[in-house]
Short mmCIF file of C-alpha atoms in Angstrom, two decimals:
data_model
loop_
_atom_site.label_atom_id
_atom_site.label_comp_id
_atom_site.label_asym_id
_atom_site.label_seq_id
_atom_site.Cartn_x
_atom_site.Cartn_y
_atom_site.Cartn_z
CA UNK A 24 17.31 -84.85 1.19
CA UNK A 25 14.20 -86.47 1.38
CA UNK A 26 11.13 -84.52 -0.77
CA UNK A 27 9.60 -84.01 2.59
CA UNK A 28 12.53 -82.23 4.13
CA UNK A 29 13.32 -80.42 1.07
CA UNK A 30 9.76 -79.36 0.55
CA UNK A 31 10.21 -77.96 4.42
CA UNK A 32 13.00 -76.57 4.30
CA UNK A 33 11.93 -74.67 0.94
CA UNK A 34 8.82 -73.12 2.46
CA UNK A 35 10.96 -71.83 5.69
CA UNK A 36 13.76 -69.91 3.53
CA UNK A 37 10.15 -68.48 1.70
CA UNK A 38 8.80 -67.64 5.05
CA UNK A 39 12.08 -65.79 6.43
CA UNK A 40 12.36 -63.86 2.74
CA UNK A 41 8.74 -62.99 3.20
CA UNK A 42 9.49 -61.78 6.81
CA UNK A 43 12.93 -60.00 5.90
CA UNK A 44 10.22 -58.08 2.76
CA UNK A 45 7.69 -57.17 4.86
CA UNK A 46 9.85 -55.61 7.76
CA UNK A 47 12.05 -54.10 5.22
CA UNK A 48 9.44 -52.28 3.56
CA UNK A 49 8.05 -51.07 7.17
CA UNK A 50 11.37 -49.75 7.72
CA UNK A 51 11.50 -47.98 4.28
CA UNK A 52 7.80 -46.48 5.38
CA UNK A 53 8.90 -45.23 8.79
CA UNK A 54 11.62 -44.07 7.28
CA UNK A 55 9.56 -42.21 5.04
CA UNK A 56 7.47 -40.67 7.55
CA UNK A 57 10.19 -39.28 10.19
CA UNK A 58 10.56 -35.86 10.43
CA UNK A 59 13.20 -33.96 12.34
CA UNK A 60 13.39 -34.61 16.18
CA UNK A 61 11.34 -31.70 17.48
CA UNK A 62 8.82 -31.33 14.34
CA UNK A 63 5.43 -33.03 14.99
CA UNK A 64 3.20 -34.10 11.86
CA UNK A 65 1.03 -31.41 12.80
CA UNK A 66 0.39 -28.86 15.44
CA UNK A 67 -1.34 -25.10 16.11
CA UNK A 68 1.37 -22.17 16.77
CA UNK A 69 0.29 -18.34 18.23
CA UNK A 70 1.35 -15.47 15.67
CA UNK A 71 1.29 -12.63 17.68
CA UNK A 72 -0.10 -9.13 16.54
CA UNK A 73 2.20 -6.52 14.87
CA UNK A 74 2.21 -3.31 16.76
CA UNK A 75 2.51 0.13 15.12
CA UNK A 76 5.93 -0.02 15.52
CA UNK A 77 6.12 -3.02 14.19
CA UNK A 78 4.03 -2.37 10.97
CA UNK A 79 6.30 -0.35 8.58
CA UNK A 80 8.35 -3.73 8.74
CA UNK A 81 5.35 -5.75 7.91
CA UNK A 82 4.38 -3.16 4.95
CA UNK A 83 7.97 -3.71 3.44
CA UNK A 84 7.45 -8.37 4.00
CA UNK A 85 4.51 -7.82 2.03
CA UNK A 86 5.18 -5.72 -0.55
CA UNK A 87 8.66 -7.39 -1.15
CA UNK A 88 6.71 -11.48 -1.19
CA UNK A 89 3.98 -9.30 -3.49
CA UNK A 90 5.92 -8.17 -6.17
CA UNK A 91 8.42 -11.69 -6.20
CA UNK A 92 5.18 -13.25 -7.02
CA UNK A 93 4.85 -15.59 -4.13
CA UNK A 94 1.96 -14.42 -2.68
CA UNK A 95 -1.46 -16.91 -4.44
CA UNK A 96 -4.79 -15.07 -3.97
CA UNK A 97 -8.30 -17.19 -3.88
CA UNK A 98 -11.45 -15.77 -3.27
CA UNK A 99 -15.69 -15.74 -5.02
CA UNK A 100 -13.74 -12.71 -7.50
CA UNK A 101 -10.65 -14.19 -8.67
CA UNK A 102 -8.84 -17.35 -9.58
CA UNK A 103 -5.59 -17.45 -9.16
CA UNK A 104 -3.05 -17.46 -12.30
CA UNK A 105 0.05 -18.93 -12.20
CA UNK A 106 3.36 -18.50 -14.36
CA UNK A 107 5.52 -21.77 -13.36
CA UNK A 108 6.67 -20.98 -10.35
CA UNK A 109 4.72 -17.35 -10.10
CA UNK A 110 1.56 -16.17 -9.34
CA UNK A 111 0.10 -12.93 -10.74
CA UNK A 112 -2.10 -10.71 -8.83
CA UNK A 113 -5.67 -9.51 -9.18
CA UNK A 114 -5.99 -6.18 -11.05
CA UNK A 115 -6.24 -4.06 -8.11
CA UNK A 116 -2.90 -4.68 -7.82
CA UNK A 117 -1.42 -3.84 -11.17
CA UNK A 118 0.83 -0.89 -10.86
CA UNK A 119 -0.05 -0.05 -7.41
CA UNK A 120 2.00 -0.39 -4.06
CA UNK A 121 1.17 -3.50 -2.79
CA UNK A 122 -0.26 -2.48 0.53
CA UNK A 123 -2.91 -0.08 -0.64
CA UNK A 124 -3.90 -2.59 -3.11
CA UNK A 125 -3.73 -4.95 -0.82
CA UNK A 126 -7.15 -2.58 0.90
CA UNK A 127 -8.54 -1.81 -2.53
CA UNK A 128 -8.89 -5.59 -3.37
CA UNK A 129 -10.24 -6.24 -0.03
CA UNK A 130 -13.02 -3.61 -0.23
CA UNK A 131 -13.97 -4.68 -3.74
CA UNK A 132 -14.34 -8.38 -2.54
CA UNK A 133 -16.03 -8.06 1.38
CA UNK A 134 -18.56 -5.14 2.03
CA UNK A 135 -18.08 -2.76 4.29
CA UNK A 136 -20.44 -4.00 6.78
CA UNK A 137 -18.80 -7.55 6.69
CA UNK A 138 -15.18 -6.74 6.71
CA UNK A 139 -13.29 -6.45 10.13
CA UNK A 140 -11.88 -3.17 11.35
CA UNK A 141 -8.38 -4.93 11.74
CA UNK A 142 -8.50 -7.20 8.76
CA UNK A 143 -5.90 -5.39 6.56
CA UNK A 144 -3.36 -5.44 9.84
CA UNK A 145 -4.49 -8.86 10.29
CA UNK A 146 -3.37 -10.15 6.83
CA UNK A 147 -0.32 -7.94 7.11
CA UNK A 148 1.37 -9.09 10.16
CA UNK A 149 1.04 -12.66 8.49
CA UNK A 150 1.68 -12.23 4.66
CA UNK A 151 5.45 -11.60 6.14
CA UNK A 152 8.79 -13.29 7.32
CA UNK A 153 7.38 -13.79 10.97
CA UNK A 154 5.39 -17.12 10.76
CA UNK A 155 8.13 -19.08 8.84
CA UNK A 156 10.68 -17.63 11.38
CA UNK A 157 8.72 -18.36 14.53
CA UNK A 158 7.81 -21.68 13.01
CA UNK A 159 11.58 -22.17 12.53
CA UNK A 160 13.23 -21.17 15.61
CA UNK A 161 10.01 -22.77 18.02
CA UNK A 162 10.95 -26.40 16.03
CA UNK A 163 14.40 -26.05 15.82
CA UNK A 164 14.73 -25.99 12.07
CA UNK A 165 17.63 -24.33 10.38
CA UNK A 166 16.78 -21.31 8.99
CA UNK A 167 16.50 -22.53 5.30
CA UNK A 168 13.10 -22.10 4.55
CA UNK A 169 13.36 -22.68 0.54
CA UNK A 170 10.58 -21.51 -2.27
CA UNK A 171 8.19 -19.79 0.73
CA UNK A 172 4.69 -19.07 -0.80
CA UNK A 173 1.64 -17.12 0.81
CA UNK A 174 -1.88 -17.22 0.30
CA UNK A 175 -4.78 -15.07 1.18
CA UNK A 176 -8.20 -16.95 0.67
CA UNK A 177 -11.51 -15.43 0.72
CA UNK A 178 -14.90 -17.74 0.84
CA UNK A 179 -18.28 -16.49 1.37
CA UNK A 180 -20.28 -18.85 4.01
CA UNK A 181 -23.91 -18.76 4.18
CA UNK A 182 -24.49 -21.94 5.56
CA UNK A 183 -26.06 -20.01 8.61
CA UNK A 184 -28.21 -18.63 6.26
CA UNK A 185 -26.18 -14.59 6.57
CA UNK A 186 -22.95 -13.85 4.68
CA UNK A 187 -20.16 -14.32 6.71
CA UNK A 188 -17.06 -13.90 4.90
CA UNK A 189 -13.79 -15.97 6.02
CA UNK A 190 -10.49 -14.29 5.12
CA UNK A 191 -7.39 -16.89 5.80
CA UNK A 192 -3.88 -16.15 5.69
CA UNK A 193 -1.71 -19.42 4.30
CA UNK A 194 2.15 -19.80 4.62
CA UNK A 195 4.57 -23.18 2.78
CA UNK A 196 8.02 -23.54 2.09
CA UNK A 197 10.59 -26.81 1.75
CA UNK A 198 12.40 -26.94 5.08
CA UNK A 199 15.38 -29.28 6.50
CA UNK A 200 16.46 -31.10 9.30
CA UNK A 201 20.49 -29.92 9.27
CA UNK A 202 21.93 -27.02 7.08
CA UNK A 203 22.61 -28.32 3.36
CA UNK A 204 24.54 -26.15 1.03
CA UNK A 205 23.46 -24.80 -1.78
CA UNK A 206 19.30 -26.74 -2.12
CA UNK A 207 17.04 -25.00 -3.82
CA UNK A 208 14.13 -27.06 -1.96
CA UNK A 209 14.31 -29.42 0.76
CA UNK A 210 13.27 -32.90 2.34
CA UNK A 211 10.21 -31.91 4.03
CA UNK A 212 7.40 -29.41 3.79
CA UNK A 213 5.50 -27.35 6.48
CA UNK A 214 2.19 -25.55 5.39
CA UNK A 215 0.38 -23.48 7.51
CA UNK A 216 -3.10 -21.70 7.56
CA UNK A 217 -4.79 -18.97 9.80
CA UNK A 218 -8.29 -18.95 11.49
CA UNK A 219 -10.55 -16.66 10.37
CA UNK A 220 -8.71 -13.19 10.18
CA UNK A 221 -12.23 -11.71 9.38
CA UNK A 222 -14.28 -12.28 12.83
CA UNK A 223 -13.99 -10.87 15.97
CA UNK A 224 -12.21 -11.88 18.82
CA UNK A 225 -11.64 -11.25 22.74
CA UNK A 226 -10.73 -8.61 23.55
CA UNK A 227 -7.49 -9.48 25.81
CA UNK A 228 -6.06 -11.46 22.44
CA UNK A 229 -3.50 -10.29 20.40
CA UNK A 230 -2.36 -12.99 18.52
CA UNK A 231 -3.67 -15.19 15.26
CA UNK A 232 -3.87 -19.10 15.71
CA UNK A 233 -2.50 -20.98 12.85
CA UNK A 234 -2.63 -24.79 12.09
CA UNK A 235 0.51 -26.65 10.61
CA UNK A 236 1.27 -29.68 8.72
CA UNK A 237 5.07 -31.04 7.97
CA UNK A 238 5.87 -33.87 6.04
CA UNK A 239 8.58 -35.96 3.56
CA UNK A 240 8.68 -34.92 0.21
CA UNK A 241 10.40 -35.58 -2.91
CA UNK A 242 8.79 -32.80 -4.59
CA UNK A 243 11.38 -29.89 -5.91
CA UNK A 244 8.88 -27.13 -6.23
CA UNK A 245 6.52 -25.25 -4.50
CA UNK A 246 4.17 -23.06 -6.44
CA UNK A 247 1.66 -26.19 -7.28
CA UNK A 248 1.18 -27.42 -4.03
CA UNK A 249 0.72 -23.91 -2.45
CA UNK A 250 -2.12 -23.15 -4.77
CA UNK A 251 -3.49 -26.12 -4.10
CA UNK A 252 -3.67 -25.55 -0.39
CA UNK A 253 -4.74 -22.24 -0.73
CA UNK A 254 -8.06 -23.72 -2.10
CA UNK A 255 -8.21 -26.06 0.33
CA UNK A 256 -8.09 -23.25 3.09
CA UNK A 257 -10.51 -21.04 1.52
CA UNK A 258 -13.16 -24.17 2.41
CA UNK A 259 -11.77 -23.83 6.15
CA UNK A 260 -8.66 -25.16 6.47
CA UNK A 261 -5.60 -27.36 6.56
CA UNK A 262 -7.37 -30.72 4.70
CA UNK A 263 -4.85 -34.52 4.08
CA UNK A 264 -5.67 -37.93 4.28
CA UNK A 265 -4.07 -37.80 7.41
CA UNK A 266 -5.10 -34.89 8.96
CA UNK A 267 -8.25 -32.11 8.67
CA UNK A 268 -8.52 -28.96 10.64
CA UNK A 269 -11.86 -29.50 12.49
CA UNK A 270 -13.45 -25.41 13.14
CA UNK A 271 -13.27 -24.68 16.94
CA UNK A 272 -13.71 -21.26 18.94
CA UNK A 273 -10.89 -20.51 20.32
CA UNK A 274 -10.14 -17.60 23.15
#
């Protein structure tokens, strides 16, 4: 060959490996990004209300998740402390049953005047099994919701110039597109976070709005990443690269 024709033919097997790398690596990235068929990247889902008949079953979620250490409180009185894959609890819940601790710690964080009647039934109905189930069955998703963590977050905002506190209820967990034996996490990850539990609402409503993210992971634990959502919710919300909760009124 002459050096022209070699020289051309050179640069077009470098332009078709360039083309094979770069469409490769696109693959590789969507690849990376799919999620299961009915999961979306994010999305809002309706909780609804626990009833009274309904609450004794709630009491038991949350006292069970409290005393497994799963449950990560934030708020202006305590930071949370955690043990590997543990969290430990504020004082008021040290040899106490969960629930009326649950009350106590609430009343030494919000005043009176500033706490909701229905905050503590609020919290309650979400600190259980039901949003990870109803998450579940709405997408689809086998029921193997690995390494589930809660949160409750409390911030104080004065940015109106009053205190208004914001009390947010926080749910994660690995999850999986088709049942897998014996995992102990998961390929993806779904992490969700209430509105305000602590204002009031219309009357007619009886049910919480929570936002959702779901994405790839490779990670094999939870604990971290829960915490650090769980400060990231007690500034207002559901916060990525890719997607921030934006504060709307909703009916």
């Amino acid at each position: 060959l002459k050096q022209p024709d070699f020289l051309q033919m050179t640069a077009g097997i470098v332009v078709l490996a360039v083309f094979a790398l770069v469409r490769w690596n696109l693959k590789r990235r969507a690849e990376a990004l799919e999620l299961p068929a009915k999961v979306t990247p994010n999305g809002e889902m309706r909780v609804d209300d626990a009833t009274e008949a309904d609450m004794a079953e709630r009491q038991r979620d949350f006292s069970r998740i409290a005393k497994s250490g799963s449950l990560v409180v934030v708020s202006p009185g305590y930071t949370p402390v955690r043990n590997n894959e543990t969290f430990v609890l504020p004082d008021q819940f040290k040899g106490k049953e969960p629930v009326d601790a649950l009350y106590e710690f609430l009343a030494a964080e919000i005043p009176l005047e500033a706490r909701h009647n229905d905050l503590g039934k609020r919290i309650l109905t979400l600190v259980s099994i039901t949003p990870g189930f109803k998450w579940a069955t709405t997408h689809g998703i086998p029921l193997m919701l690995n390494q589930p963590k809660y949160a409750i977050t409390i911030c104080k905002d004065t940015s109106s110039g009053v205190d208004n506190w914001e009390v947010r209820v926080g749910w994660c967990s690995f999850f999986v597109g088709d049942v897998k034996p014996n995992i102990q996490a998961g390929d993806f990850r779904v992490y969700m976070v209430s509105e305000n539990l602590n204002a009031n609402r219309p009357v007619h409503r009886e049910w919480t709005y929570m936002d959702f993210r779901a994405e790839r992971t490779k990670e094999t634990t939870m604990a971290a990443f829960a915490e650090e959502q769980a400060h990231i919710a007690a500034g207002g919300g559901v916060s990525t690269p890719r997607y921030e909760r934006k504060k709307v009124t909703r009916g």
